[in-house]
Amino acid sequence: MSGNLTEYGKKVAKLIAGASLWWMSSAGYGVMNLRRLKKLQALVHLYRQDPDLLRGKQLSLLRDNVKIIGDPISLLQCNTSVEKTAKKEEESPETAESEESDLEIEDDGVIEPDLNDSQEMGDEYLEKTNEMIDQANEKR
């Protein structure tokens, strides 16, 4: 199967390179299209690393063109790669938390929490007056 993927990647690269050469041959667009070619080359590189990228909605134009040249992989299968990616994203915070729990943290300079439950609090329904605000500002 990996041999098929390599051939498939080559077909996609040829398709993109052909389109890029056509764009570059247009008069007055050489510099702009060279940038496009670089972006397309980066896209092909990413695709070769993970062919499932073509299943995304953003790459529907590229996916449709790949279907025209012959697709050795069924792009119409259920989006298992998308589901796997979503599951990996859900699992990644859990793995980060488990890694943190193994770390030893120094307590030097850390203020201990106040465990006294009966702390005196102000009246939450008290309306503040201008005098109270002035007194608070003076204490600062």
Short mmCIF file of C-alpha atoms in Angstrom, two decimals:
data_model
loop_
_atom_site.label_atom_id
_atom_site.label_comp_id
_atom_site.label_asym_id
_atom_site.label_seq_id
_atom_site.Cartn_x
_atom_site.Cartn_y
_atom_site.Cartn_z
CA MET A 1 0.00 0.00 0.00
CA SER A 2 2.85 2.43 0.75
CA GLY A 3 4.11 1.94 -2.81
CA ASN A 4 0.68 2.98 -4.07
CA LEU A 5 0.76 6.04 -1.84
CA THR A 6 4.14 7.03 -3.21
CA GLU A 7 2.89 6.70 -6.78
CA TYR A 8 -0.25 8.56 -5.81
CA GLY A 9 1.83 11.37 -4.29
CA LYS A 10 3.86 11.56 -7.50
CA LYS A 11 0.68 11.87 -9.56
CA VAL A 12 -0.56 14.68 -7.33
CA ALA A 13 2.82 16.42 -7.57
CA LYS A 14 2.74 16.16 -11.39
CA LEU A 15 -0.77 17.56 -11.46
CA ILE A 16 0.17 20.49 -9.27
CA ALA A 17 3.46 21.11 -11.07
CA GLY A 18 1.68 21.14 -14.44
CA ALA A 19 -0.87 23.63 -13.19
CA SER A 20 1.90 25.76 -11.69
CA LEU A 21 3.85 25.83 -14.95
CA TRP A 22 0.73 26.94 -16.76
CA TRP A 23 0.21 29.76 -14.23
CA MET A 24 3.84 30.83 -14.51
CA SER A 25 3.69 30.94 -18.30
CA SER A 26 0.96 33.59 -18.15
CA ALA A 27 2.36 37.03 -18.99
CA GLY A 28 3.02 39.31 -16.01
CA TYR A 29 2.35 36.73 -13.34
CA GLY A 30 5.78 35.10 -12.98
CA VAL A 31 6.70 36.45 -9.53
CA MET A 32 3.29 35.93 -8.00
CA ASN A 33 3.02 32.42 -9.39
CA LEU A 34 6.45 31.48 -8.13
CA ARG A 35 5.06 32.14 -4.65
CA ARG A 36 2.04 30.00 -5.49
CA LEU A 37 4.35 27.25 -6.69
CA LYS A 38 6.21 27.31 -3.37
CA LYS A 39 2.91 27.06 -1.51
CA LEU A 40 1.80 24.17 -3.71
CA GLN A 41 5.10 22.39 -3.15
CA ALA A 42 4.61 22.77 0.60
CA LEU A 43 1.10 21.36 0.23
CA VAL A 44 2.40 18.34 -1.68
CA HIS A 45 5.04 17.80 1.00
CA LEU A 46 2.36 17.84 3.71
CA TYR A 47 0.18 15.53 1.65
CA ARG A 48 3.00 13.02 1.25
CA GLN A 49 3.37 12.94 5.02
CA ASP A 50 -0.36 12.43 5.59
CA PRO A 51 -2.48 11.51 2.52
CA ASP A 52 -5.65 11.75 4.63
CA LEU A 53 -5.35 15.55 4.41
CA LEU A 54 -7.23 15.41 1.11
CA ARG A 55 -10.37 14.45 3.00
CA GLY A 56 -10.72 17.95 4.43
CA LYS A 57 -13.33 20.32 3.04
CA GLN A 58 -10.69 22.95 2.28
CA LEU A 59 -8.98 20.69 -0.26
CA SER A 60 -12.08 19.67 -2.18
CA LEU A 61 -10.76 21.19 -5.43
CA LEU A 62 -7.50 19.28 -5.15
CA ARG A 63 -9.34 16.12 -4.12
CA ASP A 64 -11.62 16.37 -7.17
CA ASN A 65 -8.60 16.75 -9.46
CA VAL A 66 -6.90 13.77 -7.83
CA LYS A 67 -10.02 11.71 -8.52
CA ILE A 68 -9.72 12.59 -12.21
CA ILE A 69 -6.16 11.22 -12.49
CA GLY A 70 -7.07 8.01 -10.70
CA ASP A 71 -7.24 7.56 -6.97
CA PRO A 72 -5.64 4.39 -5.56
CA ILE A 73 -7.10 5.23 -2.16
CA SER A 74 -10.83 5.50 -1.72
CA LEU A 75 -11.46 9.12 -0.76
CA LEU A 76 -15.13 8.36 -0.33
CA GLN A 77 -14.64 6.19 2.74
CA CYS A 78 -15.99 7.45 6.01
CA ASN A 79 -13.77 10.10 7.53
CA THR A 80 -12.05 7.82 9.99
CA SER A 81 -8.94 9.96 9.93
CA VAL A 82 -10.97 13.00 10.98
CA GLU A 83 -12.48 11.01 13.82
CA LYS A 84 -9.05 9.75 14.86
CA THR A 85 -7.70 13.30 14.84
CA ALA A 86 -10.60 14.48 16.99
CA LYS A 87 -10.01 11.64 19.45
CA LYS A 88 -6.30 12.45 19.60
CA GLU A 89 -7.10 16.10 20.35
CA GLU A 90 -9.44 15.02 23.14
CA GLU A 91 -6.82 12.67 24.58
CA SER A 92 -3.90 15.07 24.36
CA PRO A 93 -4.95 17.25 27.37
CA GLU A 94 -5.22 14.12 29.50
CA THR A 95 -1.74 12.99 28.58
CA ALA A 96 -0.38 16.46 29.34
CA GLU A 97 -1.96 16.35 32.80
CA SER A 98 -0.53 12.92 33.54
CA GLU A 99 2.95 14.11 32.55
CA GLU A 100 2.65 17.10 34.88
CA SER A 101 1.66 14.95 37.84
CA ASP A 102 4.99 13.11 37.63
CA LEU A 103 6.96 16.33 38.02
CA GLU A 104 8.33 17.35 41.40
CA ILE A 105 7.57 20.97 42.21
CA GLU A 106 9.56 22.90 44.78
CA ASP A 107 7.48 24.65 47.45
CA ASP A 108 10.04 27.33 48.33
CA GLY A 109 8.34 30.71 48.52
CA VAL A 110 4.84 29.30 48.08
CA ILE A 111 2.23 30.77 50.42
CA GLU A 112 0.19 28.12 52.17
CA PRO A 113 -3.61 28.39 51.81
CA ASP A 114 -5.62 29.77 54.72
CA LEU A 115 -7.69 26.89 56.05
CA ASN A 116 -9.74 29.04 58.47
CA ASP A 117 -13.35 28.78 57.25
CA SER A 118 -14.74 31.47 59.53
CA GLN A 119 -13.21 34.52 57.89
CA GLU A 120 -15.01 37.81 58.35
CA MET A 121 -16.40 39.15 55.10
CA GLY A 122 -18.06 42.44 54.25
CA ASP A 123 -21.74 42.94 53.58
CA GLU A 124 -22.33 42.03 49.96
CA TYR A 125 -25.54 44.10 49.83
CA LEU A 126 -23.95 47.29 51.21
CA GLU A 127 -24.15 50.25 48.83
CA LYS A 128 -20.87 52.11 48.48
CA THR A 129 -20.92 55.83 49.10
CA ASN A 130 -18.49 58.45 47.82
CA GLU A 131 -17.10 58.80 51.35
CA MET A 132 -16.31 55.08 51.50
CA ILE A 133 -14.57 55.24 48.13
CA ASP A 134 -12.52 58.27 49.26
CA GLN A 135 -11.51 56.47 52.47
CA ALA A 136 -10.42 53.41 50.51
CA ASN A 137 -8.39 55.56 48.13
CA GLU A 138 -6.66 57.29 51.07
CA LYS A 139 -5.63 53.91 52.51
CA ARG A 140 -3.91 52.98 49.28
#
